[in-house]
Amino acid sequence: MKNKFVLLTNMLVNMGIGLIMPITTLYIHGTLNKSLVTAGYVLFCFSGAMMVGNLIGGKLFDSWKQLPLMYICGSGIVLALLLVGIFPQWPIYPVLITLYGLFLGGLNSSINGYIAFLQVFDPNIFNNGYWFASLGMGFATFLSGILFGINIRVVFFSSAILFLLTTLIIRLTFHPIKKQEKTESVTDIKPKTDHSFLNVILICLVMIIIWICYEQWNSNVSVLMVAKHISIPKYSMLFTISTIEVILIQPFMNRFFKPSFKSEKKRIILGLLAFACSYLFIVNAESYWRFVAGITMVTLGEMLALIAIPAVLNRYAEDHNRGTIQSLGSFAGSMGRALGPLLGGYFITGFGYNWTFLAMFIIHILLVIPVFSLKLNKQK
């Protein structure tokens, strides 16, 4: 397999994230005895810092040295996690978690920018990267609860080791990017000869909406299932099912979709339709199989749309701004994840679950129209 070490770093980063995030609210509320509102604010600060890191990392990737940027971000993550493992107390905990989010955003953007350059020689790298990321996230999420049962420090130290390994692999196996020389002076990512920038913003808006809705599965759907007398273990099983589906189905995606702009746009449209169906399945849902069908459609939407979006963004980029444009996609995803639980809770409180999910179904259907209108600049 091409670029196996790059794919390995992608898996290790997602493992590091997967160890920490599932137990964050549980630790703040259950161990530190803070309210759920306080836990929400901590997660919001983490997401906000990650968004800032996305933008700074993408900009520095294009204007500075790529590999030293990854070393700094990786080392910053390791230091923050080691410190929070040594001092997992309030109020230093939220400060260090926010610092962790800042460096994590920078590392994600720089790795995504690096992958964007490699796509020229390995058209399926985004697809393969998603598979490895899902594998790492699924395994780490499974281990998270076990390690948390031993000691919270074990969780943070284990994550620190994973990010240390990531940084070492980058140091030993990544090579400097050779950029093509610019033929004209460019001071902004906004192209002067076409509407590429508007297309990039449109794709990012689609990404934000997808993640705002997706986050309901990570937050409010659990409350709905408990209200329907479906147990928490069955809710957790949904994500195990999702991970298994990704591992089994994802490798076959390359056979059905060739690496081309037309094919990638088709993937986003089909992914939006799959996401839409996932919310329709759980409108008035009373039985467990409806939620299983819903999470299966979510997984299909992920494998179609969320892999194609970075690839499409990369088609609007040139060597001088690949990192910046990928960072906009990461920023959009982080913003959607930050706003999702808040907006979902607001609409569910005001209109109820069924109307909220029905609205999400309609919104995803409507998003197909602007995505269908996306065009690639002829000179590209």
XYZ file of C-alpha atoms in Angstrom, residues 27 78-89 92-93 96 151-154 156-157 160:
23
model
C -14.744 12.696 33.930
C 2.450 15.353 24.052
C 3.425 18.028 26.592
C -0.204 19.040 27.236
C -1.298 15.412 27.717
C 1.619 14.582 30.015
C 0.821 17.623 32.161
C -2.895 16.838 32.364
C -1.975 13.239 33.234
C 0.186 14.508 36.109
C -2.282 17.220 37.207
C -5.809 16.040 36.264
C -7.431 18.509 38.658
C -5.803 23.258 35.310
C -7.629 20.429 33.490
C -4.589 21.928 29.348
C -7.249 5.326 36.186
C -7.805 8.593 34.313
C -4.040 9.138 34.221
C -3.629 5.939 32.194
C -3.890 10.619 29.163
C -0.489 8.921 29.296
C 0.490 10.967 24.920
